[in-house]
C-alpha positions as semicolon CSV with decimal commas, in nm:
position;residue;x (nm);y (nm);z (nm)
1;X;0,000;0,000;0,000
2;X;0,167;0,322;-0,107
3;X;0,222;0,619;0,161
4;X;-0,085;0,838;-0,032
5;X;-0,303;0,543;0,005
6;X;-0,211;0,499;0,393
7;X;-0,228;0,859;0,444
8;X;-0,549;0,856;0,302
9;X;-0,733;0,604;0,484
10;X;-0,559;0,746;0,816
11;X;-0,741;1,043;0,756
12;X;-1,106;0,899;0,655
13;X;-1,096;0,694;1,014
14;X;-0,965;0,971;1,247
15;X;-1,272;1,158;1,058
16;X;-1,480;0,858;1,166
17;X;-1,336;0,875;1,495
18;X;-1,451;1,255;1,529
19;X;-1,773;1,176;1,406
20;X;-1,782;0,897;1,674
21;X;-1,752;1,191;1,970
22;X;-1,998;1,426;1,741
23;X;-2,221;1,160;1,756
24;X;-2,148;1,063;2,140
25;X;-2,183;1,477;2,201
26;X;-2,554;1,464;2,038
27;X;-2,667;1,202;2,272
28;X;-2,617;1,418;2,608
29;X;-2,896;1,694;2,654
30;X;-2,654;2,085;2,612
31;X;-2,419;1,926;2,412
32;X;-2,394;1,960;2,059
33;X;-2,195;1,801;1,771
34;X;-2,093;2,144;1,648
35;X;-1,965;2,161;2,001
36;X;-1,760;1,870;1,978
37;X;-1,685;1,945;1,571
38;X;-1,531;2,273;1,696
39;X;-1,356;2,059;2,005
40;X;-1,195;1,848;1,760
41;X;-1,048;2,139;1,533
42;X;-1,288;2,007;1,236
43;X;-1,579;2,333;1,320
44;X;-1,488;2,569;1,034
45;X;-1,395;2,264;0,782
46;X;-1,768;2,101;0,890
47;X;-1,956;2,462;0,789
48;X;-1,761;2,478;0,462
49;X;-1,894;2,158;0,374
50;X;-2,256;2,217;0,480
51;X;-2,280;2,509;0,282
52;X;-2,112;2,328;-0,021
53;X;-2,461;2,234;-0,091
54;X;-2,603;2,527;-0,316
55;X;-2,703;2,583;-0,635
56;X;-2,439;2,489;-0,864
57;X;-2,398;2,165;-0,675
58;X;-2,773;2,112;-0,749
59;X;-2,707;2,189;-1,125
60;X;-2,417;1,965;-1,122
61;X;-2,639;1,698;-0,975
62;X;-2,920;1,745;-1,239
63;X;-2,692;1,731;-1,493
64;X;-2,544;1,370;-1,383
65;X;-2,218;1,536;-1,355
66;X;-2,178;1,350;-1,082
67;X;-1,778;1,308;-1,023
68;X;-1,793;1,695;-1,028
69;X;-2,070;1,727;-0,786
70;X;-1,916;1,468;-0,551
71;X;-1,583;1,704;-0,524
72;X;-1,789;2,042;-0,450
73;X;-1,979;1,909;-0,210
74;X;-1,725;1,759;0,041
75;X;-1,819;1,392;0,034
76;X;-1,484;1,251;0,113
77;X;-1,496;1,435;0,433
78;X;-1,884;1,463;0,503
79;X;-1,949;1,044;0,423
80;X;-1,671;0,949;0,714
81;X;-1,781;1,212;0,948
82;X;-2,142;1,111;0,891
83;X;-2,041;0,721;0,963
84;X;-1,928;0,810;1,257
85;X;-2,191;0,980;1,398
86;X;-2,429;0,705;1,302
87;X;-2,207;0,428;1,486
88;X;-2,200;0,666;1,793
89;X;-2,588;0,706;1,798
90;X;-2,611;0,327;1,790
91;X;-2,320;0,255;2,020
92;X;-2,442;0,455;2,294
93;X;-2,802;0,391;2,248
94;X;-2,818;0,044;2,182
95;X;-2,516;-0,101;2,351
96;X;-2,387;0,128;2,608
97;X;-2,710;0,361;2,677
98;X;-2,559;0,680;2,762
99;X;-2,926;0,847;2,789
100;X;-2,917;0,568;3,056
101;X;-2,591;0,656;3,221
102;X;-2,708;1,046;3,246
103;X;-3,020;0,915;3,453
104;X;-2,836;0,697;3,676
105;X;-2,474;0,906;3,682
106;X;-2,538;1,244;3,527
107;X;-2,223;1,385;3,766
108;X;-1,987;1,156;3,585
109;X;-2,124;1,196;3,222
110;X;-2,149;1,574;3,287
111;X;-1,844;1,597;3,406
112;X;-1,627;1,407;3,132
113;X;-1,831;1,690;2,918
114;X;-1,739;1,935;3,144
115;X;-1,344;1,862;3,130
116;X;-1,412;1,859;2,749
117;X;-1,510;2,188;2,743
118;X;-1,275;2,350;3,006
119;X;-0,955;2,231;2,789
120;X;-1,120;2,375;2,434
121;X;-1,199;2,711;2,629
122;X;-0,841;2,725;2,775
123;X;-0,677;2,644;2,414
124;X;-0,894;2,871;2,222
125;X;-0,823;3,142;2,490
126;X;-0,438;3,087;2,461
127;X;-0,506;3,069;2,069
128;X;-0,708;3,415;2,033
129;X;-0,515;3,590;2,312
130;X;-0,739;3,848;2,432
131;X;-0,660;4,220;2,381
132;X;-0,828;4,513;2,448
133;X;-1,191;4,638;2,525
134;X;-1,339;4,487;2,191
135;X;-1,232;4,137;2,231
136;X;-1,331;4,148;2,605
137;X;-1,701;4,275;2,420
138;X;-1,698;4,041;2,203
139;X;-1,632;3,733;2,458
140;X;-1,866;3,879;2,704
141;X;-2,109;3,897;2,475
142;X;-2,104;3,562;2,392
143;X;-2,118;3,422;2,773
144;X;-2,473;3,694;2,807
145;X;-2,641;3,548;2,478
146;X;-2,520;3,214;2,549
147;X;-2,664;3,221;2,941
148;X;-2,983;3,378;2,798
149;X;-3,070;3,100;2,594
150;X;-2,973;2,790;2,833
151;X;-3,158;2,976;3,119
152;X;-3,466;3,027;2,907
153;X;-3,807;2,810;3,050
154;X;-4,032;2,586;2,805
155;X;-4,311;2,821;2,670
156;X;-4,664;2,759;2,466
157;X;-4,603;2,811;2,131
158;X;-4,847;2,749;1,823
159;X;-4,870;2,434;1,655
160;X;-4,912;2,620;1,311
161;X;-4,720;2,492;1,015
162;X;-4,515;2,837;1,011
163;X;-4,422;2,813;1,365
164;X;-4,291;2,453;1,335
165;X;-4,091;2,563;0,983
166;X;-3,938;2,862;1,258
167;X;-3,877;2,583;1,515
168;X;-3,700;2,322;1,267
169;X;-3,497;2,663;1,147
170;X;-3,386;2,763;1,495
171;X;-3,315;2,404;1,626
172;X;-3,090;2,296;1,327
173;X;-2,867;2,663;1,406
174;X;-2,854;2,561;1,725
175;X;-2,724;2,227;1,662
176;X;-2,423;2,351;1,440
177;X;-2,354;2,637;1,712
178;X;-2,115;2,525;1,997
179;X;-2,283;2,581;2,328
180;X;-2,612;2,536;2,257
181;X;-2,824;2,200;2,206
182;X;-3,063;2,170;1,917
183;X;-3,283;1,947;2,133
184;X;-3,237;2,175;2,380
185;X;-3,412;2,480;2,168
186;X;-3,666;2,250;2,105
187;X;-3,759;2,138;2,476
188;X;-3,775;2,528;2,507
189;X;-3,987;2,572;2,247
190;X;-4,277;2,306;2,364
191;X;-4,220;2,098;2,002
192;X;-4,026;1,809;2,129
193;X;-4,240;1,571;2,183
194;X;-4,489;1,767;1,884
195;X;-4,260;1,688;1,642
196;X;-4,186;1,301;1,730
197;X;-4,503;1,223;1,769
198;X;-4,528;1,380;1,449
199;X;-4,214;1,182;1,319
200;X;-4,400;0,837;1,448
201;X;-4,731;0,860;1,368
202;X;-4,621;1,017;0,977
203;X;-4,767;1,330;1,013
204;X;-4,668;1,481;0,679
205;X;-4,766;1,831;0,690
206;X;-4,510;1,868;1,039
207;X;-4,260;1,652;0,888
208;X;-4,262;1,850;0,572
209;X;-4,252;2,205;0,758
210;X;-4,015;2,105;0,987
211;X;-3,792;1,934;0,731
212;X;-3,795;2,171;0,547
213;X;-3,733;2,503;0,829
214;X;-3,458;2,288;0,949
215;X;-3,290;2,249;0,537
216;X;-3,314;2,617;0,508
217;X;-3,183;2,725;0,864
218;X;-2,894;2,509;0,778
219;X;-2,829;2,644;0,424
220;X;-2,833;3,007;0,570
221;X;-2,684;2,975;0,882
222;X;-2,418;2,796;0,784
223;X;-2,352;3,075;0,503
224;X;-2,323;3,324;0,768
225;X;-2,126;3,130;0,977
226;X;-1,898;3,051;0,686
227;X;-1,880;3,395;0,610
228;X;-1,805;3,544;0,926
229;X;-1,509;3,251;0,989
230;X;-1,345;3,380;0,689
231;X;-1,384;3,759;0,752
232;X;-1,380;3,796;1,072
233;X;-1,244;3,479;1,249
234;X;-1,090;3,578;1,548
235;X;-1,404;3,832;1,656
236;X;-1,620;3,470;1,599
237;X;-1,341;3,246;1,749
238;X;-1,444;3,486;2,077
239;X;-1,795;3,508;2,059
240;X;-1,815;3,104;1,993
241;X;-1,596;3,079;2,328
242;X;-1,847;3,269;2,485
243;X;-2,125;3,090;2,374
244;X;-1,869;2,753;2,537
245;X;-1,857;2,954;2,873
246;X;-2,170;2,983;2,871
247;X;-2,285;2,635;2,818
248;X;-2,145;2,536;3,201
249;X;-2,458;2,655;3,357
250;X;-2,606;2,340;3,166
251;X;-2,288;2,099;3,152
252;X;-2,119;2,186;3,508
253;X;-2,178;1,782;3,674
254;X;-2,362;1,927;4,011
255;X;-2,657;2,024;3,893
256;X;-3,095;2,066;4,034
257;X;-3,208;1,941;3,734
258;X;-3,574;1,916;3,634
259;X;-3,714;1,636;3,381
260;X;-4,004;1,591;3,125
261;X;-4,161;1,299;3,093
262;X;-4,192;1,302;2,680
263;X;-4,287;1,011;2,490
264;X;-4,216;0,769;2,769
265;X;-3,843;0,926;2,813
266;X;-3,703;1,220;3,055
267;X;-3,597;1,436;2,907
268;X;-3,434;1,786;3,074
269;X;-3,584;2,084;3,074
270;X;-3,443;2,282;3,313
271;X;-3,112;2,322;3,503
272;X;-2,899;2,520;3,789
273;X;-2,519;2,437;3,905
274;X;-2,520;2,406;4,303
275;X;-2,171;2,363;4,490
276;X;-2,214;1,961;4,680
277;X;-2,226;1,996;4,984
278;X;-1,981;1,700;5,067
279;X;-1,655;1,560;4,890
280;X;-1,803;1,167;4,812
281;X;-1,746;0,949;4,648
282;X;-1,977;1,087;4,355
283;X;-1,842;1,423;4,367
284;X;-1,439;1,267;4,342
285;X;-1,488;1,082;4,034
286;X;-1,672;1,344;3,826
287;X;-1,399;1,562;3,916
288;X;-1,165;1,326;3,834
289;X;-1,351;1,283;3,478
290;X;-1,331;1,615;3,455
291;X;-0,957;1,624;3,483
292;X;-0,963;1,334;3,244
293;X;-1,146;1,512;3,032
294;X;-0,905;1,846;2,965
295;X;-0,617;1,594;2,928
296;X;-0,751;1,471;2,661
297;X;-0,862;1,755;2,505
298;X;-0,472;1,897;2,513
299;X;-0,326;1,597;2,401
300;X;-0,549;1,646;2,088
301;X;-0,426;1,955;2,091
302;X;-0,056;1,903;2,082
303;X;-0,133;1,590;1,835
304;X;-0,295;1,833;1,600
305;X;0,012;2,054;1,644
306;X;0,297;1,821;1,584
307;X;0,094;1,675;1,294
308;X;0,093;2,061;1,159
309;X;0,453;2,128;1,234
Protein backbone atom coordinates (compact mmCIF):
# COMPACT_ATOMS: atom_id res chain seq x y z
CA UNK A 1 0.00 0.00 0.00
CA UNK A 2 1.67 3.22 -1.07
CA UNK A 3 2.22 6.19 1.61
CA UNK A 4 -0.85 8.38 -0.32
CA UNK A 5 -3.03 5.43 0.05
CA UNK A 6 -2.11 4.99 3.93
CA UNK A 7 -2.28 8.59 4.44
CA UNK A 8 -5.49 8.56 3.02
CA UNK A 9 -7.33 6.04 4.84
CA UNK A 10 -5.59 7.46 8.16
CA UNK A 11 -7.41 10.43 7.56
CA UNK A 12 -11.06 8.99 6.55
CA UNK A 13 -10.96 6.94 10.14
CA UNK A 14 -9.65 9.71 12.47
CA UNK A 15 -12.72 11.58 10.58
CA UNK A 16 -14.80 8.58 11.66
CA UNK A 17 -13.36 8.75 14.95
CA UNK A 18 -14.51 12.55 15.29
CA UNK A 19 -17.73 11.76 14.06
CA UNK A 20 -17.82 8.97 16.74
CA UNK A 21 -17.52 11.91 19.70
CA UNK A 22 -19.98 14.26 17.41
CA UNK A 23 -22.21 11.60 17.56
CA UNK A 24 -21.48 10.63 21.40
CA UNK A 25 -21.83 14.77 22.01
CA UNK A 26 -25.54 14.64 20.38
CA UNK A 27 -26.67 12.02 22.72
CA UNK A 28 -26.17 14.18 26.08
CA UNK A 29 -28.96 16.94 26.54
CA UNK A 30 -26.54 20.85 26.12
CA UNK A 31 -24.19 19.26 24.12
CA UNK A 32 -23.94 19.60 20.59
CA UNK A 33 -21.95 18.01 17.71
CA UNK A 34 -20.93 21.44 16.48
CA UNK A 35 -19.65 21.61 20.01
CA UNK A 36 -17.60 18.70 19.78
CA UNK A 37 -16.85 19.45 15.71
CA UNK A 38 -15.31 22.73 16.96
CA UNK A 39 -13.56 20.59 20.05
CA UNK A 40 -11.95 18.48 17.60
CA UNK A 41 -10.48 21.39 15.33
CA UNK A 42 -12.88 20.07 12.36
CA UNK A 43 -15.79 23.33 13.20
CA UNK A 44 -14.88 25.69 10.34
CA UNK A 45 -13.95 22.64 7.82
CA UNK A 46 -17.68 21.01 8.90
CA UNK A 47 -19.56 24.62 7.89
CA UNK A 48 -17.61 24.78 4.62
CA UNK A 49 -18.94 21.58 3.74
CA UNK A 50 -22.56 22.17 4.80
CA UNK A 51 -22.80 25.09 2.82
CA UNK A 52 -21.12 23.28 -0.21
CA UNK A 53 -24.61 22.34 -0.91
CA UNK A 54 -26.03 25.27 -3.16
CA UNK A 55 -27.03 25.83 -6.35
CA UNK A 56 -24.39 24.89 -8.64
CA UNK A 57 -23.98 21.65 -6.75
CA UNK A 58 -27.73 21.12 -7.49
CA UNK A 59 -27.07 21.89 -11.25
CA UNK A 60 -24.17 19.65 -11.22
CA UNK A 61 -26.39 16.98 -9.75
CA UNK A 62 -29.20 17.45 -12.39
CA UNK A 63 -26.92 17.31 -14.93
CA UNK A 64 -25.44 13.70 -13.83
CA UNK A 65 -22.18 15.36 -13.55
CA UNK A 66 -21.78 13.50 -10.82
CA UNK A 67 -17.78 13.08 -10.23
CA UNK A 68 -17.93 16.95 -10.28
CA UNK A 69 -20.70 17.27 -7.86
CA UNK A 70 -19.16 14.68 -5.51
CA UNK A 71 -15.83 17.04 -5.24
CA UNK A 72 -17.89 20.42 -4.50
CA UNK A 73 -19.79 19.09 -2.10
CA UNK A 74 -17.25 17.59 0.41
CA UNK A 75 -18.19 13.92 0.34
CA UNK A 76 -14.84 12.51 1.13
CA UNK A 77 -14.96 14.35 4.33
CA UNK A 78 -18.84 14.63 5.03
CA UNK A 79 -19.49 10.44 4.23
CA UNK A 80 -16.71 9.49 7.14
CA UNK A 81 -17.81 12.12 9.48
CA UNK A 82 -21.42 11.11 8.91
CA UNK A 83 -20.41 7.21 9.63
CA UNK A 84 -19.28 8.10 12.57
CA UNK A 85 -21.91 9.80 13.98
CA UNK A 86 -24.29 7.05 13.02
CA UNK A 87 -22.07 4.28 14.86
CA UNK A 88 -22.00 6.66 17.93
CA UNK A 89 -25.88 7.06 17.98
CA UNK A 90 -26.11 3.27 17.90
CA UNK A 91 -23.20 2.55 20.20
CA UNK A 92 -24.42 4.55 22.94
CA UNK A 93 -28.02 3.91 22.48
CA UNK A 94 -28.18 0.44 21.82
CA UNK A 95 -25.16 -1.01 23.51
CA UNK A 96 -23.87 1.28 26.08
CA UNK A 97 -27.10 3.61 26.77
CA UNK A 98 -25.59 6.80 27.62
CA UNK A 99 -29.26 8.47 27.89
CA UNK A 100 -29.17 5.68 30.56
CA UNK A 101 -25.91 6.56 32.21
CA UNK A 102 -27.08 10.46 32.46
CA UNK A 103 -30.20 9.15 34.53
CA UNK A 104 -28.36 6.97 36.76
CA UNK A 105 -24.74 9.06 36.82
CA UNK A 106 -25.38 12.44 35.27
CA UNK A 107 -22.23 13.85 37.66
CA UNK A 108 -19.87 11.56 35.85
CA UNK A 109 -21.24 11.96 32.22
CA UNK A 110 -21.49 15.74 32.87
CA UNK A 111 -18.44 15.97 34.06
CA UNK A 112 -16.27 14.07 31.32
CA UNK A 113 -18.31 16.90 29.18
CA UNK A 114 -17.39 19.35 31.44
CA UNK A 115 -13.44 18.62 31.30
CA UNK A 116 -14.12 18.59 27.49
CA UNK A 117 -15.10 21.88 27.43
CA UNK A 118 -12.75 23.50 30.06
CA UNK A 119 -9.55 22.31 27.89
CA UNK A 120 -11.20 23.75 24.34
CA UNK A 121 -11.99 27.11 26.29
CA UNK A 122 -8.41 27.25 27.75
CA UNK A 123 -6.77 26.44 24.14
CA UNK A 124 -8.94 28.71 22.22
CA UNK A 125 -8.23 31.42 24.90
CA UNK A 126 -4.38 30.87 24.61
CA UNK A 127 -5.06 30.69 20.69
CA UNK A 128 -7.08 34.15 20.33
CA UNK A 129 -5.15 35.90 23.12
CA UNK A 130 -7.39 38.48 24.32
CA UNK A 131 -6.60 42.20 23.81
CA UNK A 132 -8.28 45.13 24.48
CA UNK A 133 -11.91 46.38 25.25
CA UNK A 134 -13.39 44.87 21.91
CA UNK A 135 -12.32 41.37 22.31
CA UNK A 136 -13.31 41.48 26.05
CA UNK A 137 -17.01 42.75 24.20
CA UNK A 138 -16.98 40.41 22.03
CA UNK A 139 -16.32 37.33 24.58
CA UNK A 140 -18.66 38.79 27.04
CA UNK A 141 -21.09 38.97 24.75
CA UNK A 142 -21.04 35.62 23.92
CA UNK A 143 -21.18 34.22 27.73
CA UNK A 144 -24.73 36.94 28.07
CA UNK A 145 -26.41 35.48 24.78
CA UNK A 146 -25.20 32.14 25.49
CA UNK A 147 -26.64 32.21 29.41
CA UNK A 148 -29.83 33.78 27.98
CA UNK A 149 -30.70 31.00 25.94
CA UNK A 150 -29.73 27.90 28.33
CA UNK A 151 -31.58 29.76 31.19
CA UNK A 152 -34.66 30.27 29.07
CA UNK A 153 -38.07 28.10 30.50
CA UNK A 154 -40.32 25.86 28.05
CA UNK A 155 -43.11 28.21 26.70
CA UNK A 156 -46.64 27.59 24.66
CA UNK A 157 -46.03 28.11 21.31
CA UNK A 158 -48.47 27.49 18.23
CA UNK A 159 -48.70 24.34 16.55
CA UNK A 160 -49.12 26.20 13.11
CA UNK A 161 -47.20 24.92 10.15
CA UNK A 162 -45.15 28.37 10.11
CA UNK A 163 -44.22 28.13 13.65
CA UNK A 164 -42.91 24.53 13.35
CA UNK A 165 -40.91 25.63 9.83
CA UNK A 166 -39.38 28.62 12.58
CA UNK A 167 -38.77 25.83 15.15
CA UNK A 168 -37.00 23.22 12.67
CA UNK A 169 -34.97 26.63 11.47
CA UNK A 170 -33.86 27.63 14.95
CA UNK A 171 -33.15 24.04 16.26
CA UNK A 172 -30.90 22.96 13.27
CA UNK A 173 -28.67 26.63 14.06
CA UNK A 174 -28.54 25.61 17.25
CA UNK A 175 -27.24 22.27 16.62
CA UNK A 176 -24.23 23.51 14.40
CA UNK A 177 -23.54 26.37 17.12
CA UNK A 178 -21.15 25.25 19.97
CA UNK A 179 -22.83 25.81 23.28
CA UNK A 180 -26.12 25.36 22.57
CA UNK A 181 -28.24 22.00 22.06
CA UNK A 182 -30.63 21.70 19.17
CA UNK A 183 -32.83 19.47 21.33
CA UNK A 184 -32.37 21.75 23.80
CA UNK A 185 -34.12 24.80 21.68
CA UNK A 186 -36.66 22.50 21.05
CA UNK A 187 -37.59 21.38 24.76
CA UNK A 188 -37.75 25.28 25.07
CA UNK A 189 -39.87 25.72 22.47
CA UNK A 190 -42.77 23.06 23.64
CA UNK A 191 -42.20 20.98 20.02
CA UNK A 192 -40.26 18.09 21.29
CA UNK A 193 -42.40 15.71 21.83
CA UNK A 194 -44.89 17.67 18.84
CA UNK A 195 -42.60 16.88 16.42
CA UNK A 196 -41.86 13.01 17.30
CA UNK A 197 -45.03 12.23 17.69
CA UNK A 198 -45.28 13.80 14.49
CA UNK A 199 -42.14 11.82 13.19
CA UNK A 200 -44.00 8.37 14.48
CA UNK A 201 -47.31 8.60 13.68
CA UNK A 202 -46.21 10.17 9.77
CA UNK A 203 -47.67 13.30 10.13
CA UNK A 204 -46.68 14.81 6.79
CA UNK A 205 -47.66 18.31 6.90
CA UNK A 206 -45.10 18.68 10.39
CA UNK A 207 -42.60 16.52 8.88
CA UNK A 208 -42.62 18.50 5.72
CA UNK A 209 -42.52 22.05 7.58
CA UNK A 210 -40.15 21.05 9.87
CA UNK A 211 -37.92 19.34 7.31
CA UNK A 212 -37.95 21.71 5.47
CA UNK A 213 -37.33 25.03 8.29
CA UNK A 214 -34.58 22.88 9.49
CA UNK A 215 -32.90 22.49 5.37
CA UNK A 216 -33.14 26.17 5.08
CA UNK A 217 -31.83 27.25 8.64
CA UNK A 218 -28.94 25.09 7.78
CA UNK A 219 -28.29 26.44 4.24
CA UNK A 220 -28.33 30.07 5.70
CA UNK A 221 -26.84 29.75 8.82
CA UNK A 222 -24.18 27.96 7.84
CA UNK A 223 -23.52 30.75 5.03
CA UNK A 224 -23.23 33.24 7.68
CA UNK A 225 -21.26 31.30 9.77
CA UNK A 226 -18.98 30.51 6.86
CA UNK A 227 -18.80 33.95 6.10
CA UNK A 228 -18.05 35.44 9.26
CA UNK A 229 -15.09 32.51 9.89
CA UNK A 230 -13.45 33.80 6.89
CA UNK A 231 -13.84 37.59 7.52
CA UNK A 232 -13.80 37.96 10.72
CA UNK A 233 -12.44 34.79 12.49
CA UNK A 234 -10.90 35.78 15.48
CA UNK A 235 -14.04 38.32 16.56
CA UNK A 236 -16.20 34.70 15.99
CA UNK A 237 -13.41 32.46 17.49
CA UNK A 238 -14.44 34.86 20.77
CA UNK A 239 -17.95 35.08 20.59
CA UNK A 240 -18.15 31.04 19.93
CA UNK A 241 -15.96 30.79 23.28
CA UNK A 242 -18.47 32.69 24.85
CA UNK A 243 -21.25 30.90 23.74
CA UNK A 244 -18.69 27.53 25.37
CA UNK A 245 -18.57 29.54 28.73
CA UNK A 246 -21.70 29.83 28.71
CA UNK A 247 -22.85 26.35 28.18
CA UNK A 248 -21.45 25.36 32.01
CA UNK A 249 -24.58 26.55 33.57
CA UNK A 250 -26.06 23.40 31.66
CA UNK A 251 -22.88 20.99 31.52
CA UNK A 252 -21.19 21.86 35.08
CA UNK A 253 -21.78 17.82 36.74
CA UNK A 254 -23.62 19.27 40.11
CA UNK A 255 -26.57 20.24 38.93
CA UNK A 256 -30.95 20.66 40.34
CA UNK A 257 -32.08 19.41 37.34
CA UNK A 258 -35.74 19.16 36.34
CA UNK A 259 -37.14 16.36 33.81
CA UNK A 260 -40.04 15.91 31.25
CA UNK A 261 -41.61 12.99 30.93
CA UNK A 262 -41.92 13.02 26.80
CA UNK A 263 -42.87 10.11 24.90
CA UNK A 264 -42.16 7.69 27.69
CA UNK A 265 -38.43 9.26 28.13
CA UNK A 266 -37.03 12.20 30.55
CA UNK A 267 -35.97 14.36 29.07
CA UNK A 268 -34.34 17.86 30.74
CA UNK A 269 -35.84 20.84 30.74
CA UNK A 270 -34.43 22.82 33.13
CA UNK A 271 -31.12 23.22 35.03
CA UNK A 272 -28.99 25.20 37.89
CA UNK A 273 -25.19 24.37 39.05
CA UNK A 274 -25.20 24.06 43.03
CA UNK A 275 -21.71 23.63 44.90
CA UNK A 276 -22.14 19.61 46.80
CA UNK A 277 -22.26 19.96 49.84
CA UNK A 278 -19.81 17.00 50.67
CA UNK A 279 -16.55 15.60 48.90
CA UNK A 280 -18.03 11.67 48.12
CA UNK A 281 -17.46 9.49 46.48
CA UNK A 282 -19.77 10.87 43.55
CA UNK A 283 -18.42 14.23 43.67
CA UNK A 284 -14.39 12.67 43.42
CA UNK A 285 -14.88 10.82 40.34
CA UNK A 286 -16.72 13.44 38.26
CA UNK A 287 -13.99 15.62 39.16
CA UNK A 288 -11.65 13.26 38.34
CA UNK A 289 -13.51 12.83 34.78
CA UNK A 290 -13.31 16.15 34.55
CA UNK A 291 -9.57 16.24 34.83
CA UNK A 292 -9.63 13.34 32.44
CA UNK A 293 -11.46 15.12 30.32
CA UNK A 294 -9.05 18.46 29.65
CA UNK A 295 -6.17 15.94 29.28
CA UNK A 296 -7.51 14.71 26.61
CA UNK A 297 -8.62 17.55 25.05
CA UNK A 298 -4.72 18.97 25.13
CA UNK A 299 -3.26 15.97 24.01
CA UNK A 300 -5.49 16.46 20.88
CA UNK A 301 -4.26 19.55 20.91
CA UNK A 302 -0.56 19.03 20.82
CA UNK A 303 -1.33 15.90 18.35
CA UNK A 304 -2.95 18.33 16.00
CA UNK A 305 0.12 20.54 16.44
CA UNK A 306 2.97 18.21 15.84
CA UNK A 307 0.94 16.75 12.94
CA UNK A 308 0.93 20.61 11.59
CA UNK A 309 4.53 21.28 12.34
Amino acid sequence: MSREIQSTVKSRLLLTLKGFCMGAADVVPGVSGGTMAFILGIYPQLIDAIKSFDLVWLRKLLSFELAASFRQAHFSFLLPLLGGIFIALLFFTRVISLPGLILSHPELVYGLFCGLIIGSIVILLGETKVKGMTDILLLLGGVIVGLVIVTLVPVTTPDASWFIFISGAIAICAMILPGISGSFILLLLKKYAFIFDAIGHFKFDVIIAFGLGAVTGLLLFSRLLSWLLHVAYHGTLLVITGFLIASFWLLWPFQERVYETIRGKQRLIESSPVIPASLDETVIFALLLMVTGVIVVMTLHWFAQKRAI
